[in-house]
XYZ file of C-alpha atoms in Angstrom:
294
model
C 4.926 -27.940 -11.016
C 7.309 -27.412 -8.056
C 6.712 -24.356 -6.706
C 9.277 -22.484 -4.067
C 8.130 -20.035 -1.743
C 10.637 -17.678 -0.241
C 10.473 -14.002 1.362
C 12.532 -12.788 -1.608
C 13.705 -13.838 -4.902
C 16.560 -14.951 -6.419
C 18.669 -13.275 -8.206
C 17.593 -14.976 -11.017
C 14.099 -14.111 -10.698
C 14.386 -10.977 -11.145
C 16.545 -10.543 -14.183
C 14.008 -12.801 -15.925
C 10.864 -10.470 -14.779
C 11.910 -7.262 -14.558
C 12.038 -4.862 -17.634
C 15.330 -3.595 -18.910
C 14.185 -0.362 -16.765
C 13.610 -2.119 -14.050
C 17.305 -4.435 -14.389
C 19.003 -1.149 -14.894
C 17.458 0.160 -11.764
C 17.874 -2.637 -9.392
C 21.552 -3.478 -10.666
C 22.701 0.079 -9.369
C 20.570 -0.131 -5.907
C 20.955 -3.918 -5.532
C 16.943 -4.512 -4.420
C 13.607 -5.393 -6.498
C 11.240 -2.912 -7.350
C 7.677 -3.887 -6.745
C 5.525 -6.786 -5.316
C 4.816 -8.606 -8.131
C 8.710 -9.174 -8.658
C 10.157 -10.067 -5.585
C 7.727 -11.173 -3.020
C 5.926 -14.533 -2.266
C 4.341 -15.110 1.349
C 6.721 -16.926 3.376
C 5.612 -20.261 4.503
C 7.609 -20.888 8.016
C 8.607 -24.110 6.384
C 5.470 -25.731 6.471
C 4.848 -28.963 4.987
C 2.517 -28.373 2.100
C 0.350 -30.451 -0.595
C 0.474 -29.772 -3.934
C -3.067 -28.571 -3.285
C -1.981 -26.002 -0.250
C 0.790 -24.903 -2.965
C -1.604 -23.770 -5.237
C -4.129 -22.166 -2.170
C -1.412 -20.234 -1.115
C -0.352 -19.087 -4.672
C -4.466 -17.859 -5.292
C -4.332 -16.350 -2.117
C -1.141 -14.083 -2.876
C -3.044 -12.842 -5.882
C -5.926 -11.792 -3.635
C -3.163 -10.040 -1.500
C -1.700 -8.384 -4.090
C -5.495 -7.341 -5.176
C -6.050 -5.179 -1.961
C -1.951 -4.129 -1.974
C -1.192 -5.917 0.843
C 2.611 -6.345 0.490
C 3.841 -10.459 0.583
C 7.327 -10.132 2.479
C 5.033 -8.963 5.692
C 2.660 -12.267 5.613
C 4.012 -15.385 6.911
C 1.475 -18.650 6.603
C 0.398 -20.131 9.975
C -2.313 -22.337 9.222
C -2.644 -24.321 6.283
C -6.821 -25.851 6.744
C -7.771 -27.769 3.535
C -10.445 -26.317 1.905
C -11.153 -23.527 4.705
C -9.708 -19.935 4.221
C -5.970 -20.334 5.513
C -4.882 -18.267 8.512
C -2.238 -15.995 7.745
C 0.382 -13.401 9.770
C 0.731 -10.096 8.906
C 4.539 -8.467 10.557
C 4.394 -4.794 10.335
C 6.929 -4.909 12.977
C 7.599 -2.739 16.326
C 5.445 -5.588 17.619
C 2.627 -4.801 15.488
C 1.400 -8.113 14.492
C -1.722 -9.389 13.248
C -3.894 -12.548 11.798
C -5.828 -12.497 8.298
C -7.589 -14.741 6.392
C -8.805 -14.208 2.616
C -11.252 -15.543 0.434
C -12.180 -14.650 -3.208
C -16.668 -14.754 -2.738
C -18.833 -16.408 -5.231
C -19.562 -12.776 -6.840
C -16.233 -12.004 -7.406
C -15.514 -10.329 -3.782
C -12.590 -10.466 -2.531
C -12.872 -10.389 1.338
C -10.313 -9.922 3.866
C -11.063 -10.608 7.581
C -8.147 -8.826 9.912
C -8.086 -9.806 13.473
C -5.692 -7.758 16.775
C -6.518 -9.026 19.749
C -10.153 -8.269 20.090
C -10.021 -6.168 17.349
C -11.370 -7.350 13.680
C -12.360 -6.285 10.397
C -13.481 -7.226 7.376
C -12.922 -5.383 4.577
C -13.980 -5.939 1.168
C -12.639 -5.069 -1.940
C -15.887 -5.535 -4.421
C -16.593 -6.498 -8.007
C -17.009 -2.889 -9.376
C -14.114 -1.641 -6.992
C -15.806 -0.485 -3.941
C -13.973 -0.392 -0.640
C -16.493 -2.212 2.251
C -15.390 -2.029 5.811
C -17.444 -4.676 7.610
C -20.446 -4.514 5.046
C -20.714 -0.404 5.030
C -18.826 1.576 2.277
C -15.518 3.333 3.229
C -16.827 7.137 1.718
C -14.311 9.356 0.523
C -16.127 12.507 0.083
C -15.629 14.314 -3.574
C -13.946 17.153 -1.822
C -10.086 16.733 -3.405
C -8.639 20.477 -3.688
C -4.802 19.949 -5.924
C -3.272 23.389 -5.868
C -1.115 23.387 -8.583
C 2.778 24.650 -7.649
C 5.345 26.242 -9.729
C 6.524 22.723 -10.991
C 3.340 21.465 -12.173
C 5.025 20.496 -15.038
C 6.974 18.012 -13.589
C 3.675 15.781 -12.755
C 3.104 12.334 -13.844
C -0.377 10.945 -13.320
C -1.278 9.007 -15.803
C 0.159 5.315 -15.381
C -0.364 4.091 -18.876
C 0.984 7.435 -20.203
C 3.641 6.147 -22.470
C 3.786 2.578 -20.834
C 5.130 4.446 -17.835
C 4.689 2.535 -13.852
C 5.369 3.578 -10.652
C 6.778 2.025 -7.555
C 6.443 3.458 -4.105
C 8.719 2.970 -0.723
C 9.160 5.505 2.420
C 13.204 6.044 1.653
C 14.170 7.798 -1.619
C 14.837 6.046 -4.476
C 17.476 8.737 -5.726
C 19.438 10.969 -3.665
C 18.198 11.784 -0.685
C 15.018 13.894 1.062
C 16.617 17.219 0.225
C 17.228 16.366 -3.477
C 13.393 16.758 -3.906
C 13.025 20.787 -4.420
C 10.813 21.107 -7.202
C 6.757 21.568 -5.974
C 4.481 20.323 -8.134
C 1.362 20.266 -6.070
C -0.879 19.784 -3.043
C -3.458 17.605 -2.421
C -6.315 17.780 0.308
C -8.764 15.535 1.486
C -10.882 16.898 4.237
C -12.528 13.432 5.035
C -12.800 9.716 4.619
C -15.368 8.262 6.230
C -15.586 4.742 7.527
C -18.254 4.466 9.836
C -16.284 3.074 12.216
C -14.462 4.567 15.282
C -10.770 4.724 14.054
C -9.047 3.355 17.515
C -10.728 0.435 17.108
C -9.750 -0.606 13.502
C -6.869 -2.533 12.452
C -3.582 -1.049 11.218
C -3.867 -3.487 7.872
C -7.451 -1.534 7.563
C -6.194 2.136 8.454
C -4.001 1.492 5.714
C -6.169 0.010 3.223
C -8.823 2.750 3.941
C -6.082 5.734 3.529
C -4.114 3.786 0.484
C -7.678 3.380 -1.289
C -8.569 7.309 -1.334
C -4.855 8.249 -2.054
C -5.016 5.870 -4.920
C -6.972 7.589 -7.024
C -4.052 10.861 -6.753
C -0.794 8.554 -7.631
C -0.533 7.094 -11.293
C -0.028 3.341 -9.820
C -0.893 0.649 -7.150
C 0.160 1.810 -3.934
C 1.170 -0.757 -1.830
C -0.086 -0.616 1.709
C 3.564 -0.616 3.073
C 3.750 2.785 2.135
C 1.090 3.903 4.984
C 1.486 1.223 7.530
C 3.616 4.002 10.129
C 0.738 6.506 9.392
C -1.483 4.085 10.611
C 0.624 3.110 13.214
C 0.733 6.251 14.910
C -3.286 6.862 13.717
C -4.582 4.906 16.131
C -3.187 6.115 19.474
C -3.578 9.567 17.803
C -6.899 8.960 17.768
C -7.228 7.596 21.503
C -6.217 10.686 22.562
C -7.238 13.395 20.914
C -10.432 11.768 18.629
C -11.843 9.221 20.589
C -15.274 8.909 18.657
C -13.871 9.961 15.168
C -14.867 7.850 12.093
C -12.732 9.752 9.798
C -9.661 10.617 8.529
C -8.441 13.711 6.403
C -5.160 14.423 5.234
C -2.656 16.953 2.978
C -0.485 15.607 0.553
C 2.679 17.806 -0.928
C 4.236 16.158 -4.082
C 8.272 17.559 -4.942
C 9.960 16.646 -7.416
C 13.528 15.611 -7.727
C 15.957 18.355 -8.633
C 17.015 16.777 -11.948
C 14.485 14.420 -13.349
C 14.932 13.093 -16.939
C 12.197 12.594 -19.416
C 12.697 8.958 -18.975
C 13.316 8.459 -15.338
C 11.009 10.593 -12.864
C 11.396 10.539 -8.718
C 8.928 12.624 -6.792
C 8.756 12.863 -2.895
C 5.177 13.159 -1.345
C 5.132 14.983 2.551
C 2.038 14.136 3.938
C 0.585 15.425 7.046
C -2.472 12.915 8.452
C -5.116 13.497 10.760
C -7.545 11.183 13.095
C -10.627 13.405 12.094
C -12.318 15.363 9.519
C -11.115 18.922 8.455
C -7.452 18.417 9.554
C -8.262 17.892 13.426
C -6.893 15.915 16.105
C -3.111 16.272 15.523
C -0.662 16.301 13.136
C 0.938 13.263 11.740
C 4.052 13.639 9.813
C 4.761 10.811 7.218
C 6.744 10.959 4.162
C 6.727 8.441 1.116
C 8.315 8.414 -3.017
C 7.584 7.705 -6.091
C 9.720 6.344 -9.042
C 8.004 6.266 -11.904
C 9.399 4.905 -15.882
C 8.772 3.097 -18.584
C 8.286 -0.380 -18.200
C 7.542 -1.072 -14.532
């Protein structure tokens, strides 16, 4: 079957995917919701088999496994049977090349290249996160202080068929709207055995999106981190030359008015180039709309 590939879908498209949540949403903010409804890797109107058609279709699955987010990838090399060479846009200039490959044990592996810079990470079988053969570690040292507004929390995804959705610009009202705490979480370290200013933003924000995963109710998609990351790496250039970790403190709010049905949160987080919450500050900010039926 004919298969289009475009940067984002029709109109169309998306009333015929989304939920009746999700068509309520979208028709009063006039965008999609989450990868798997609006985004296909754009294919710079290259001339493609039926064969390369499908490739590219497997290999936006294997995106969408490690949450790498399809409007930002752009196909540059279409090779036959070899793993096609892809371009990642995170913009400012921030451009990089990726291939991806699904391995005979059920591996997905991801090779990011910058210049002279390149990783591999590896999402495996059992869920592990690999960075160039060694395991990212996240240390088991989460502290969640619980605020006045606990209450408010939604962490379970499948609680009542509920989803999430994540961007870095409010989904209702705007930044001050979100007054309600409902908690803070700390990680003091996440180790990947590998000096940070020399990994790739796409693997910066795998690493931090795979250890704040297990804190949000749903997939987060990478786009979410990609300024932290951004700014990670000179961070760490300056002030943490040698560091092979990260840390960072999350603060969760609450919208001022949430519904039982329809629930918008606000997460501050404050990021740091080493372990312990050293080697400067970096402000980012990203939110949450969670409901049933995304």
């Amino acid at each position: 079957m004919f298969r289009m590939f475009r940067k984002k879908a029709t109109v169309f498209t998306l009333l015929f995917t989304m939920s009746l949540s999700q068509m309520a949403y979208a028709s009063s903010t006039g965008e999609a919701l989450s990868p798997k409804d609006a985004q296909t890797i754009d294919c710079n109107s290259c001339d493609l088999t039926i064969n390369d058609e499908k490739k590219v279709s497997q290999d936006e699955k294997l995106f969408r496994e490690m949450s790498v987010d399809l409007d930002k990838i752009t196909l540059e090399k279409a090779s036959g049977t070899s793993p096609f060479v892809y371009k990642i846009d995170y913009g400012d200039g921030s451009v990089e090349t990726t291939e991806i490959r699904k391995a005979s044990n059920g591996d997905i592996v991801m090779d990011v290249y910058d210049g002279d810079l390149h990783d591999t990470i590896t999402k495996t079988s059992d869920g592990k996160l690999l960075l160039d053969g060694k395991e990212v570690v996240v240390e088991s040292n989460t502290e969640v202080i619980a605020g006045e507004s606990s209450n408010e929390d939604v962490s379970v995804a499948s609680q009542y068929g509920r989803g999430s959705v994540y961007r870095t610009t409010p989904y209702k009202g705007k930044a001050a709207d979100y007054t309600k705490y409902v908690k803070t979480i700390k990680k003091a370290s996440v180790k990947a055995d590998k000096v940070i200013r020399k990994m790739t933003i796409s693997a910066i924000s795998i690493i931090l999106k795979n250890s704040i995963q297990e804190l949000v109710p749903t997939t987060l998609p990478i786009s979410a981190l990609t300024a932290v990351a951004k700014r990670v790496k000179p961070a760490a250039e300056r002030n943490a030359p040698n560091s092979k970790c990260l840390s960072y403190k999350l603060v969760k709010y609450a919208y001022k008015s949430n519904t039982k049905t329809d629930k918008y949160y606000k997460y501050t987080g404050a990021y740091y180039p080493k372990k312990n919450y050293e080697g400067g500050k970096i402000a980012h900010t990203f939110y949450e709309y969670n409901a049933i039926g995304l």
